[in-house]
PDB file of C-alpha atoms in Angstrom:
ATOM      1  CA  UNK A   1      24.604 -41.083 -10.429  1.00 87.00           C
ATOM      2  CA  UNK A   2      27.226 -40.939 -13.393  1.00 96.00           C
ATOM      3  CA  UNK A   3      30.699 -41.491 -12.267  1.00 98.00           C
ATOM      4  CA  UNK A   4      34.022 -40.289 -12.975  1.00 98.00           C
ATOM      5  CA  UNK A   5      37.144 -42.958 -13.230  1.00 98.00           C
ATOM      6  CA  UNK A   6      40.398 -41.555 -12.250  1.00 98.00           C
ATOM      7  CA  UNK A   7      42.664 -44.300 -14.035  1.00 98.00           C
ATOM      8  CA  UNK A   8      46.232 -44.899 -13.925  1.00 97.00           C
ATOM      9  CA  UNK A   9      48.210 -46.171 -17.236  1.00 97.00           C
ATOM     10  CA  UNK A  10      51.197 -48.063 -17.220  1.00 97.00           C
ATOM     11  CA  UNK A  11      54.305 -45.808 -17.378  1.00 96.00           C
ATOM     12  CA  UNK A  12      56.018 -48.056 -19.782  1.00 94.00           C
ATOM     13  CA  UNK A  13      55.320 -51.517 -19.332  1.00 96.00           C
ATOM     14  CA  UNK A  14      51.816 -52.322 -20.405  1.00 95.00           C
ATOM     15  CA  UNK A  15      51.240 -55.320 -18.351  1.00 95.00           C
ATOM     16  CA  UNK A  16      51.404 -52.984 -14.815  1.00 97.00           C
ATOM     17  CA  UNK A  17      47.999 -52.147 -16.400  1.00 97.00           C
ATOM     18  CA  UNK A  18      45.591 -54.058 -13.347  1.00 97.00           C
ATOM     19  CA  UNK A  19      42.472 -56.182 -13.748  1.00 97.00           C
ATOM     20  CA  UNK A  20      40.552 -53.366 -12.176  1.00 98.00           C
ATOM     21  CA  UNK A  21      41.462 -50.630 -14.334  1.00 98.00           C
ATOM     22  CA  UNK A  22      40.697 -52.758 -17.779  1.00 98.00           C
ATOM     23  CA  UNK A  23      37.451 -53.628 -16.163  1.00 98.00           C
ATOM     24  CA  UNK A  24      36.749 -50.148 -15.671  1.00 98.00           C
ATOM     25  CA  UNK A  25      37.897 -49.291 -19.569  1.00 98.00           C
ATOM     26  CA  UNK A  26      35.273 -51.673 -20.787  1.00 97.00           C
ATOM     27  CA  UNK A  27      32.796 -50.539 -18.235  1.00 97.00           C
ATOM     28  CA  UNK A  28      32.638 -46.785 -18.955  1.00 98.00           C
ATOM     29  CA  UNK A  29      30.972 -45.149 -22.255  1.00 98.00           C
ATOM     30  CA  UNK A  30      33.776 -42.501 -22.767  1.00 98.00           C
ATOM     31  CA  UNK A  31      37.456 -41.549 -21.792  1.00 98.00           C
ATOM     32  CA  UNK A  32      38.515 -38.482 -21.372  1.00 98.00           C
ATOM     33  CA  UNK A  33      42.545 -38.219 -22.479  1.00 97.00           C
ATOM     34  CA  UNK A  34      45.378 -36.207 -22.067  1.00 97.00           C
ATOM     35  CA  UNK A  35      45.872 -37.453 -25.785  1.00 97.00           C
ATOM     36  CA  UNK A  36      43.455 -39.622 -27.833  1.00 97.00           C
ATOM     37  CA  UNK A  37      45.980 -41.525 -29.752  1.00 97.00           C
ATOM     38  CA  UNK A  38      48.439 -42.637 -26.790  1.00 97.00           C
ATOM     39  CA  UNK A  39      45.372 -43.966 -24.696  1.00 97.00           C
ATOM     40  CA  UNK A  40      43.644 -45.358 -28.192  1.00 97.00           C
ATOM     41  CA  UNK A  41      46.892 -47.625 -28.570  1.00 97.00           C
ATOM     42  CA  UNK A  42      46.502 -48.477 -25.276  1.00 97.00           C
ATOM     43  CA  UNK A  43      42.837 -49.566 -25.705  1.00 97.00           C
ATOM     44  CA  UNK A  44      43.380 -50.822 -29.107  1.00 97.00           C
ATOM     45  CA  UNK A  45      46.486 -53.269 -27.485  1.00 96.00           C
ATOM     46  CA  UNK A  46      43.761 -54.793 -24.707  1.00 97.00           C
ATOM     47  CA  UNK A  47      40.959 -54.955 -27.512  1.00 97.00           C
ATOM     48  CA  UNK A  48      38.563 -52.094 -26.198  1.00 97.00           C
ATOM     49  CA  UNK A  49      37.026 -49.647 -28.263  1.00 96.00           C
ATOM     50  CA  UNK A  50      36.021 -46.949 -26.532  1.00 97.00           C
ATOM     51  CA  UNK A  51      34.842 -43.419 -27.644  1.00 97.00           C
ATOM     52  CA  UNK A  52      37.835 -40.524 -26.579  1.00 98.00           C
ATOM     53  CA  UNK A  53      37.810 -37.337 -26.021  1.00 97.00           C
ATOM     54  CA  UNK A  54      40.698 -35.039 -25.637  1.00 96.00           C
ATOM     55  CA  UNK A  55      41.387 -33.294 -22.062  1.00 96.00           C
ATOM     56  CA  UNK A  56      44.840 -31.940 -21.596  1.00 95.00           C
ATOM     57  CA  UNK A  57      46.285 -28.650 -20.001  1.00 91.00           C
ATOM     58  CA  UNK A  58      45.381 -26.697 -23.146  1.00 94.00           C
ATOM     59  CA  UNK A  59      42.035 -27.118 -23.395  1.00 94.00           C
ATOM     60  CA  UNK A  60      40.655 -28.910 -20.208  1.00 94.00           C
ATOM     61  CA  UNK A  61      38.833 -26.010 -18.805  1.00 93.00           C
ATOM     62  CA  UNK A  62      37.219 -25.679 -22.020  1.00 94.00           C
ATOM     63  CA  UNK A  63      36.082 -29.696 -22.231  1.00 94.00           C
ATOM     64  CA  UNK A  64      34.749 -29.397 -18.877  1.00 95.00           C
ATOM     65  CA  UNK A  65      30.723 -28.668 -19.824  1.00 94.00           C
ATOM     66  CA  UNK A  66      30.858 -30.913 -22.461  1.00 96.00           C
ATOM     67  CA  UNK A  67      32.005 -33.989 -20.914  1.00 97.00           C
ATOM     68  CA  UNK A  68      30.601 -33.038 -17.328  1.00 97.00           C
ATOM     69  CA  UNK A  69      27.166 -32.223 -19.958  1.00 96.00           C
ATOM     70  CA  UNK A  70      26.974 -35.779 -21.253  1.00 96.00           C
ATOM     71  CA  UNK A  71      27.344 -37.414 -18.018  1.00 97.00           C
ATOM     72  CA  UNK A  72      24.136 -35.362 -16.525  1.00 96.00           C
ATOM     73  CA  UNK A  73      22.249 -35.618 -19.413  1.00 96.00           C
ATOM     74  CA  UNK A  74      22.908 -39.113 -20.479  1.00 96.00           C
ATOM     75  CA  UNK A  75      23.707 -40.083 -17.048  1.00 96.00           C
ATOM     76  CA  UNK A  76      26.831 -42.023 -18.345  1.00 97.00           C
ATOM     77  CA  UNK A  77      30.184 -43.045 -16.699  1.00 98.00           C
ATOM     78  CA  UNK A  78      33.580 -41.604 -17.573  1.00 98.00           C
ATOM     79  CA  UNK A  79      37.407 -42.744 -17.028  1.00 98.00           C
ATOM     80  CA  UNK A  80      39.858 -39.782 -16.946  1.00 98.00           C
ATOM     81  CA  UNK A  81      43.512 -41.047 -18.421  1.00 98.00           C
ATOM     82  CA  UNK A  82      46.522 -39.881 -18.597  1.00 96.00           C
ATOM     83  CA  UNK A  83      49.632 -40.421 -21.097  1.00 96.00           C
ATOM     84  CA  UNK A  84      51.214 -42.760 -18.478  1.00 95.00           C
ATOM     85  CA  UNK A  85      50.868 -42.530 -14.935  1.00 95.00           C
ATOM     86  CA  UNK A  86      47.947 -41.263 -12.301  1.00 96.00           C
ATOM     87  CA  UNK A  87      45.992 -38.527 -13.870  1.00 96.00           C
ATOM     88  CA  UNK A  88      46.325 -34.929 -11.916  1.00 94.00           C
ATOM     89  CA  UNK A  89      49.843 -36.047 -10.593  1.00 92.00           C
ATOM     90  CA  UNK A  90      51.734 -33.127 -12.251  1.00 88.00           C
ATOM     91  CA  UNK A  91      49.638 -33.746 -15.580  1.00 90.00           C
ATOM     92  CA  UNK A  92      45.785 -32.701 -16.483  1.00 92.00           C
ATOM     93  CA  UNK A  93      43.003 -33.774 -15.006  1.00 95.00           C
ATOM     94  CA  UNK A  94      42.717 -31.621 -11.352  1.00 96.00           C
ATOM     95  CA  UNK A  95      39.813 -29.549 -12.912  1.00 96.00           C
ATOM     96  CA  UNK A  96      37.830 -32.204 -14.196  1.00 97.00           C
ATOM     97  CA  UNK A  97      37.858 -33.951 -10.834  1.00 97.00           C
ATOM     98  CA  UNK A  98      37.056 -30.950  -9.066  1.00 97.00           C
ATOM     99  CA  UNK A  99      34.008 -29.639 -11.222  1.00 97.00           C
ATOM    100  CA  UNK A 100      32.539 -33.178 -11.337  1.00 97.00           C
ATOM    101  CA  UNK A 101      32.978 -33.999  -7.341  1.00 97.00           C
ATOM    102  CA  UNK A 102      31.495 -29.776  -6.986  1.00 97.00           C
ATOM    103  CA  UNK A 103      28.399 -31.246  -9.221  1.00 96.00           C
ATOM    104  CA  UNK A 104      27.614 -34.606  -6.880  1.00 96.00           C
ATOM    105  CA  UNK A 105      28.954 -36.515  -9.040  1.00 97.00           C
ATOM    106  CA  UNK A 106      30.981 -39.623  -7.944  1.00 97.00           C
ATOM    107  CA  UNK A 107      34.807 -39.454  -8.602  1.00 98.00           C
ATOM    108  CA  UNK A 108      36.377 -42.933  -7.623  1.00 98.00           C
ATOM    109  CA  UNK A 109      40.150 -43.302  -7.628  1.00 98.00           C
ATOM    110  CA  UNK A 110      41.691 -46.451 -10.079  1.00 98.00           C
ATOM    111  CA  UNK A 111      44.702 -46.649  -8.610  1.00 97.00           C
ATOM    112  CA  UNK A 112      48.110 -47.856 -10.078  1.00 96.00           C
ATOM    113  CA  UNK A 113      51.176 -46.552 -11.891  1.00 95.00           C
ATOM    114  CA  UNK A 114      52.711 -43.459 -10.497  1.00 95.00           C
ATOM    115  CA  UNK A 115      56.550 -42.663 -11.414  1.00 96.00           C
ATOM    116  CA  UNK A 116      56.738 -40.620  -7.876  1.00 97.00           C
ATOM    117  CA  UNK A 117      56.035 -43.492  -5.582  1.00 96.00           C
ATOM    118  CA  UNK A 118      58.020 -45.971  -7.819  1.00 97.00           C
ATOM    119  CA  UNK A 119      61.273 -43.589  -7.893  1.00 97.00           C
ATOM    120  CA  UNK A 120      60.541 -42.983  -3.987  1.00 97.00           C
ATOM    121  CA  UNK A 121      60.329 -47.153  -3.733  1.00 97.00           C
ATOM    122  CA  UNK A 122      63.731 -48.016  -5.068  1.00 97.00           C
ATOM    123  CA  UNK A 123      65.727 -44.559  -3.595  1.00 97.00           C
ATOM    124  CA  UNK A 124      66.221 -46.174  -0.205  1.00 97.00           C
ATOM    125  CA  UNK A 125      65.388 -42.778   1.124  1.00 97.00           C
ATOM    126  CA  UNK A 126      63.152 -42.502   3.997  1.00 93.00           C
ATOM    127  CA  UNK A 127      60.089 -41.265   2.567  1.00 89.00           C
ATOM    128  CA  UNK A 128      57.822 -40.569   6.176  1.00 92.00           C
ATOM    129  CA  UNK A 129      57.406 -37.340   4.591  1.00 95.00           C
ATOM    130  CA  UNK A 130      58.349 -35.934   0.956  1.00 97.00           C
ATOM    131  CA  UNK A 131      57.205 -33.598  -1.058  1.00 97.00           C
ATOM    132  CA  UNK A 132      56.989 -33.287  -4.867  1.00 97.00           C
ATOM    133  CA  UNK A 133      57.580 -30.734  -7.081  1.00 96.00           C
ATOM    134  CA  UNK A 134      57.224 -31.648 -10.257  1.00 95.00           C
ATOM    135  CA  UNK A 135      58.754 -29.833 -12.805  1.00 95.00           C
ATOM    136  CA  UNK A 136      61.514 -27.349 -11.922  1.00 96.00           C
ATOM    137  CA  UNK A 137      62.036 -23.770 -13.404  1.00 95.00           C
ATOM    138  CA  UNK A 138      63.972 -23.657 -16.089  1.00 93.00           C
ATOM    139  CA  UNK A 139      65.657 -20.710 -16.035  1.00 93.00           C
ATOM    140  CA  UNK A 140      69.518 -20.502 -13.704  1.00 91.00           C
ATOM    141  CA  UNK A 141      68.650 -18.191 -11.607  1.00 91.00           C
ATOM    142  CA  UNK A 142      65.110 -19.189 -10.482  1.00 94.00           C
ATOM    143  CA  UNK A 143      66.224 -22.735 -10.546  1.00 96.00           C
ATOM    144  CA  UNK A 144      69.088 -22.408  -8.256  1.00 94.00           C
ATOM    145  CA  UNK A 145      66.351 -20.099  -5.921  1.00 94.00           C
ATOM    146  CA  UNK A 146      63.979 -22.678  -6.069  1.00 96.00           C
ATOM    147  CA  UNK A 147      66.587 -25.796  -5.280  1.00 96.00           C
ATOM    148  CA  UNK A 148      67.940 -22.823  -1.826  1.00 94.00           C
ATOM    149  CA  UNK A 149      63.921 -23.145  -0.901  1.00 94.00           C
ATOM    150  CA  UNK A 150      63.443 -26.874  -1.035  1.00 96.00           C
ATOM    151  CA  UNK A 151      66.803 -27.455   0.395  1.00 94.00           C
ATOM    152  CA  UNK A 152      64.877 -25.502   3.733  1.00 91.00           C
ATOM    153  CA  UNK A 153      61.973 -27.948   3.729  1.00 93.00           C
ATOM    154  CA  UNK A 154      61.148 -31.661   4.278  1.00 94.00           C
ATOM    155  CA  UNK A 155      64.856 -33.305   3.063  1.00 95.00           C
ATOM    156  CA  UNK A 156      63.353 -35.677   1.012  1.00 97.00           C
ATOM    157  CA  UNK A 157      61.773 -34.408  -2.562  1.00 98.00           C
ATOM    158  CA  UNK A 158      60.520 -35.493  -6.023  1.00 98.00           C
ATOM    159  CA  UNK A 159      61.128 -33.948  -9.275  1.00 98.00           C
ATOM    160  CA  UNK A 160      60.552 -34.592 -12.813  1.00 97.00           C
ATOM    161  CA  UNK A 161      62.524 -33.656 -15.278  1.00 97.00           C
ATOM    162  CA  UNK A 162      62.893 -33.766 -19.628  1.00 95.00           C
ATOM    163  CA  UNK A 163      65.896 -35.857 -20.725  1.00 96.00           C
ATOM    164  CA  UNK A 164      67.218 -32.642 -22.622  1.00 95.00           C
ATOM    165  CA  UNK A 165      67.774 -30.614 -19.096  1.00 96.00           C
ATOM    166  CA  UNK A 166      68.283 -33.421 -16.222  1.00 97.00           C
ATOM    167  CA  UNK A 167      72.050 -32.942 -16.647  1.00 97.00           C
ATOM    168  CA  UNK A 168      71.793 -29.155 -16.249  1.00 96.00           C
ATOM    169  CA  UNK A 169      69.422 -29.467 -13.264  1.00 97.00           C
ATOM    170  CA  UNK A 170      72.016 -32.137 -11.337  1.00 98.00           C
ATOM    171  CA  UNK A 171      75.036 -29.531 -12.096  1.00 97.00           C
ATOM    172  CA  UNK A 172      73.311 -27.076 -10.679  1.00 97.00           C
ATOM    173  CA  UNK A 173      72.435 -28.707  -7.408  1.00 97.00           C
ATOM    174  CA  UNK A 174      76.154 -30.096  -7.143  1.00 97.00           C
ATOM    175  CA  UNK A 175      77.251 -26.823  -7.027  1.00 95.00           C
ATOM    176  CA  UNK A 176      75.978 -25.760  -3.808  1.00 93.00           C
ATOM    177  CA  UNK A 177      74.527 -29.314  -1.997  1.00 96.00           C
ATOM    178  CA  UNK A 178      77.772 -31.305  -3.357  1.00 96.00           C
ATOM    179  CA  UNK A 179      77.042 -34.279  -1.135  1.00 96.00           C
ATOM    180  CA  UNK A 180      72.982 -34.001  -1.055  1.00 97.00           C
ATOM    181  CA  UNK A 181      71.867 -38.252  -2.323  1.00 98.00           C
ATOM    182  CA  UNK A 182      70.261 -38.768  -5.304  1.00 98.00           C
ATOM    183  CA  UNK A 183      68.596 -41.191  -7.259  1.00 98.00           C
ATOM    184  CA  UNK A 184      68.066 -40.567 -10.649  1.00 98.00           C
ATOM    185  CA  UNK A 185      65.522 -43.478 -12.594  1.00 98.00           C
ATOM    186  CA  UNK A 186      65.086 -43.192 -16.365  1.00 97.00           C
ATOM    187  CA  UNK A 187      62.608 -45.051 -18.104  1.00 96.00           C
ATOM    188  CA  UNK A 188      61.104 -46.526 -15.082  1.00 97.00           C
ATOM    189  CA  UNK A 189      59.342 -49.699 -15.911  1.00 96.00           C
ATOM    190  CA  UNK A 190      60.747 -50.037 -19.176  1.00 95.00           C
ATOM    191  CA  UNK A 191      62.993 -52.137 -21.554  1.00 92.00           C
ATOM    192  CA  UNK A 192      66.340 -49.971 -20.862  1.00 92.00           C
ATOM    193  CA  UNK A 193      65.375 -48.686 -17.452  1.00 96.00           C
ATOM    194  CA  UNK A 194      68.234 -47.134 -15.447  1.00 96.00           C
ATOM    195  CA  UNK A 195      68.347 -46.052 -11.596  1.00 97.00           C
ATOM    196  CA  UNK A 196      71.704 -44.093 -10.444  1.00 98.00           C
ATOM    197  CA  UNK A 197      72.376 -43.441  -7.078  1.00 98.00           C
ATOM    198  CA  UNK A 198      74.983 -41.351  -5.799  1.00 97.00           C
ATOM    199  CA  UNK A 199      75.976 -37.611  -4.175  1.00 97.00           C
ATOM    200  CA  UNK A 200      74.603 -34.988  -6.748  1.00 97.00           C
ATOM    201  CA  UNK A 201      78.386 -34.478  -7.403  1.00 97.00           C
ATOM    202  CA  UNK A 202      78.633 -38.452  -8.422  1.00 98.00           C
ATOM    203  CA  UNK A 203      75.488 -38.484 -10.349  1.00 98.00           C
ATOM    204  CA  UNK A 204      76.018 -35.146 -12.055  1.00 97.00           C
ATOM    205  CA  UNK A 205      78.993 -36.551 -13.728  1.00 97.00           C
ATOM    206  CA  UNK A 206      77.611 -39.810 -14.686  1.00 97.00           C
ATOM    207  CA  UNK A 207      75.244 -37.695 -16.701  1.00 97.00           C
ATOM    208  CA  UNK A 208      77.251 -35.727 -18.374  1.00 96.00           C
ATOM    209  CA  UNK A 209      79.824 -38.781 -19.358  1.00 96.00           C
ATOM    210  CA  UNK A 210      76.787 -40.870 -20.664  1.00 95.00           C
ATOM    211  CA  UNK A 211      76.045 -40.276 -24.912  1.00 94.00           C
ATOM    212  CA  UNK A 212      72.465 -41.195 -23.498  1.00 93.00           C
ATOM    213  CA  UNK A 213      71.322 -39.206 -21.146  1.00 95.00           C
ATOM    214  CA  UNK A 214      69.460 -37.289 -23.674  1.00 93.00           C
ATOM    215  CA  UNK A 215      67.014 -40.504 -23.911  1.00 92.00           C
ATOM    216  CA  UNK A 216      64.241 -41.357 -21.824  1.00 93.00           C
ATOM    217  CA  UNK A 217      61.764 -39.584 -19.164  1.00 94.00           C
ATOM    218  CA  UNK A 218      63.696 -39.141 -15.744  1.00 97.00           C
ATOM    219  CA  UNK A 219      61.551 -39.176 -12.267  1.00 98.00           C
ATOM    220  CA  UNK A 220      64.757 -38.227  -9.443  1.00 98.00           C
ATOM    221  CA  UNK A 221      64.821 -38.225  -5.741  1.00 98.00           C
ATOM    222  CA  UNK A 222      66.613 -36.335  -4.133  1.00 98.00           C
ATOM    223  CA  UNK A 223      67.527 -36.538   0.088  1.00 98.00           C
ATOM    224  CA  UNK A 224      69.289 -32.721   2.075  1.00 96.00           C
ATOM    225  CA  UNK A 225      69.566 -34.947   4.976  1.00 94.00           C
ATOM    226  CA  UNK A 226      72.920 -36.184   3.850  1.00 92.00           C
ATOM    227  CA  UNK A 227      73.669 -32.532   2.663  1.00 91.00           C
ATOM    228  CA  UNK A 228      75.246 -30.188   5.565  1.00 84.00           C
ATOM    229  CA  UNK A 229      73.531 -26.843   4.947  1.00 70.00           C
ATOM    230  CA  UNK A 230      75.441 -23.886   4.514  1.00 63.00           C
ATOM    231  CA  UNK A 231      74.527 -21.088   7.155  1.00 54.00           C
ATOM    232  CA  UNK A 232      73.285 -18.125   5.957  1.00 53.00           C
ATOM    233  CA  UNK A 233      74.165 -15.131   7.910  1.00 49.00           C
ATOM    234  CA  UNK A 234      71.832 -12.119   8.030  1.00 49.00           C
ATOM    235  CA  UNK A 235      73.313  -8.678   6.594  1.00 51.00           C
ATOM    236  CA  UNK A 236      74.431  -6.525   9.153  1.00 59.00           C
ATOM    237  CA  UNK A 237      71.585  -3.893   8.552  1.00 63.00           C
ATOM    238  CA  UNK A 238      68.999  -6.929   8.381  1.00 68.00           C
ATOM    239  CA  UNK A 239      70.530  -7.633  11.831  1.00 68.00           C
ATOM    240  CA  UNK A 240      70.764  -3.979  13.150  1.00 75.00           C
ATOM    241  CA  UNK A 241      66.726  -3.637  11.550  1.00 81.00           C
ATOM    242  CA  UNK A 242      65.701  -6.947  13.476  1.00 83.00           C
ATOM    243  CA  UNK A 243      67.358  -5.886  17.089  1.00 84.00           C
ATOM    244  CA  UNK A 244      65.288  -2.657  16.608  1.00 87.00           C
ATOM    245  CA  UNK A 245      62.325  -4.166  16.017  1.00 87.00           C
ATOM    246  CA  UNK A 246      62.687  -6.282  19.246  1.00 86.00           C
ATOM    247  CA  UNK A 247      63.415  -3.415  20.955  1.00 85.00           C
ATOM    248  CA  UNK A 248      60.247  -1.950  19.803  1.00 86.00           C
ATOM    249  CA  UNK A 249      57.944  -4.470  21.211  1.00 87.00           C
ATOM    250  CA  UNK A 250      59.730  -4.630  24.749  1.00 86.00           C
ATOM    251  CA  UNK A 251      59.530  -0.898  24.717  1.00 86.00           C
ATOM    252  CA  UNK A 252      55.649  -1.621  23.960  1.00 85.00           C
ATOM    253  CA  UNK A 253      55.865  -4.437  26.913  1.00 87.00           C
ATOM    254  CA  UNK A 254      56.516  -7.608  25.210  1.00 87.00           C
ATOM    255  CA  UNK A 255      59.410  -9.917  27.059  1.00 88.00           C
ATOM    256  CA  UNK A 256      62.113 -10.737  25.004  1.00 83.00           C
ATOM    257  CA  UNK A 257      60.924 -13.767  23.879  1.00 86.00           C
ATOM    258  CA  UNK A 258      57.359 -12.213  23.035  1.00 88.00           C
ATOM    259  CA  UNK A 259      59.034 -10.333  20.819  1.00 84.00           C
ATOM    260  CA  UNK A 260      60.413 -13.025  19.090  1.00 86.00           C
ATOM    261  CA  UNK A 261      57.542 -15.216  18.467  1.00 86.00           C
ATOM    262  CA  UNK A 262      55.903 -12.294  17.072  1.00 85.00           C
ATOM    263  CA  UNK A 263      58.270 -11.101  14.683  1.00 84.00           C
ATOM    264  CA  UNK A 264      58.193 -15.243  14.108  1.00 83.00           C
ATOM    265  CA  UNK A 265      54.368 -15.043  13.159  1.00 82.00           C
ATOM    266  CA  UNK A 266      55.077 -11.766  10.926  1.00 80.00           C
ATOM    267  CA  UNK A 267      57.355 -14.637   9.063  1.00 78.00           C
ATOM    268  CA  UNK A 268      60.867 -13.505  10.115  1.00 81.00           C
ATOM    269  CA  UNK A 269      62.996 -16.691  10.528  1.00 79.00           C
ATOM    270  CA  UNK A 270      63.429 -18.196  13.675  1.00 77.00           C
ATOM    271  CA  UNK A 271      67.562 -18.238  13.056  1.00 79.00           C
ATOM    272  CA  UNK A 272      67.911 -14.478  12.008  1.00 81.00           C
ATOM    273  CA  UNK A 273      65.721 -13.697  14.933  1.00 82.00           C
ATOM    274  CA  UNK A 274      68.687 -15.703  17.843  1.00 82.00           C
ATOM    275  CA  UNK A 275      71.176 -13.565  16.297  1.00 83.00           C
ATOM    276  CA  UNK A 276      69.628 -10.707  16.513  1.00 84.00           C
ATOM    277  CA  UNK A 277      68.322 -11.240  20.183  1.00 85.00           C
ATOM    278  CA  UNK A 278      71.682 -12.627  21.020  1.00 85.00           C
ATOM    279  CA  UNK A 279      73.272  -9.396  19.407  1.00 84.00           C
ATOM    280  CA  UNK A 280      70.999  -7.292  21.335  1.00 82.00           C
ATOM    281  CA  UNK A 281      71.534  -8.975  24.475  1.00 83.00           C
ATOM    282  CA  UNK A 282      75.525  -8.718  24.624  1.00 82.00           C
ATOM    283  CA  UNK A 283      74.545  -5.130  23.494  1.00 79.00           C
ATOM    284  CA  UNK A 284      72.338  -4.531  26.707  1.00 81.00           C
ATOM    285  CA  UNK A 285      75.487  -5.882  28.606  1.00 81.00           C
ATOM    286  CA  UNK A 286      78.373  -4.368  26.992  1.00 77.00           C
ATOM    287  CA  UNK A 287      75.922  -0.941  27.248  1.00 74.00           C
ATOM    288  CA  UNK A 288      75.507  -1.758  31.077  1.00 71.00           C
ATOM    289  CA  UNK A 289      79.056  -2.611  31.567  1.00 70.00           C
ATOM    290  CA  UNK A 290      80.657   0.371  30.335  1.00 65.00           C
ATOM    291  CA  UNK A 291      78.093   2.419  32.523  1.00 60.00           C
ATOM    292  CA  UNK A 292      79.068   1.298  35.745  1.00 53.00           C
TER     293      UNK A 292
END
């Protein structure tokens, strides 16, 4: 059964490139790149020649019957690779992996370089649980929304981010999560790698003070656990709208707090929801109060 080699490329310095995965480069009768000429350096440094064949975002879905075609017909193996780093990690490769595993074919995992677990490995965050994001919007607006959305979730996150915007990105979260940590790595692996850790307040100055930020790839962490969240208070209508709702459902039957948990699983959030049933309830008592 033809296989398909998921292999991770150093993500600057060559020699994190394992025994296993050059065995695997010999081994294999094509690779499939995000871009022919970075991964032909790479082969050309370790003395493989290999045929290549290009598979990046543009035009992967388009490469798929050809290269999942050869391996059926000619029943040989491929290695997917990457420009640095674990293919499919925020870069192409996802729909190669799934069509071939969706065929029967065999997809085994190279493992190696990733820049998410190395940034995650020096933060000194606690990284139980984290989640990665990738690339962040551009755009102000939708880029401070999207930072007020993470900021809600598991405290500890991954971005990447272009050299050209990672100062405008740190701003950004300094102005509302001030003291949130981060740790922002540069280069990581390479000659003139740089980690700086630091509030986003800290780090978002260091940026902008230093003539070369604008140099190098940046992989940051950042950690809302050190961050105290501003509370967000419902409008007064939202409020007056939610206590009517609960209303509704008692009126129906529902106890107070089956009202809640069902407005919950409509996807109200749990906090507007106690301030609305705590508005309600001094309501039902100042109601009762000035009855009697």
């Amino acid at each position: 059964m033809p296989t398909l080699y998921v292999i991770a490329t150093p993500i600057g310095n060559l020699s994190d490139l394992s025994p296993r995965a050059l065995e695997t480069l010999h081994h294999v009768s094509l690779v499939a790149a995000e871009d022919t000429r970075v991964t032909g350096a790479l082969l050309h440094k370790f003395g493989i020649e290999k045929p290549l064949i290009s598979c990046h975002r543009h035009n992967e879905s388009g490469r798929l019957q050809e290269i999942l075609g050869r391996m059926a017909r000619e029943g040989i193996d491929v290695a997917l690779t990457t420009d640095a780093g674990t293919p499919a990690i925020s870069d192409p490769g996802n729909l190669l992996v799934k069509e071939a595993a969706a065929a029967g074919m065999d997809v085994v995992a190279i493992p190696g370089c990733c820049a998410v677990a190395a940034a995650l490995s020096v933060s000194g965050f606690s990284a139980g649980a984290f989640a990665f994001y990738g690339f962040l919007p551009r755009e102000r607006g939708s880029l401070r929304k999207k930072l007020d959305d993470i900021s809600r979730g598991i405290p500890v996150c991954v971005v990447y981010e272009s050299p050209h915007r990672v100062t405008a990105l740190v701003q950004t979260l300094a102005e509302k999560y001030p003291d949130c940590s981060v740790c922002c790595c540069c280069d990581l692996t390479k000659l003139f790698e740089k980690v700086i850790r630091g509030s986003a307040k800290e780090v978002a100055a260091h940026l902008a003070d230093d003539p070369k930020t604008e140099k190098g790839e940046y992989c940051l962490v950042f950690d809302f656990s050190t961050q105290a969240m501003p509370q967000e208070q419902p409008e007064p209508a939202q409020e007056q709208s939610l206590m009517l709702r609960l209303v509704a459902l008692m009126l129906d039957g529902a106890t107070a707090q089956q009202a809640i948990a069902k407005l919950s699983e409509q996807g109200v959030r749990k906090n507007d929801l106690k301030r609305a049933a705590l508005a309600l309830k001094k309501w039902i008592t100042a109601t009762a109060e000035a009855g009697q």
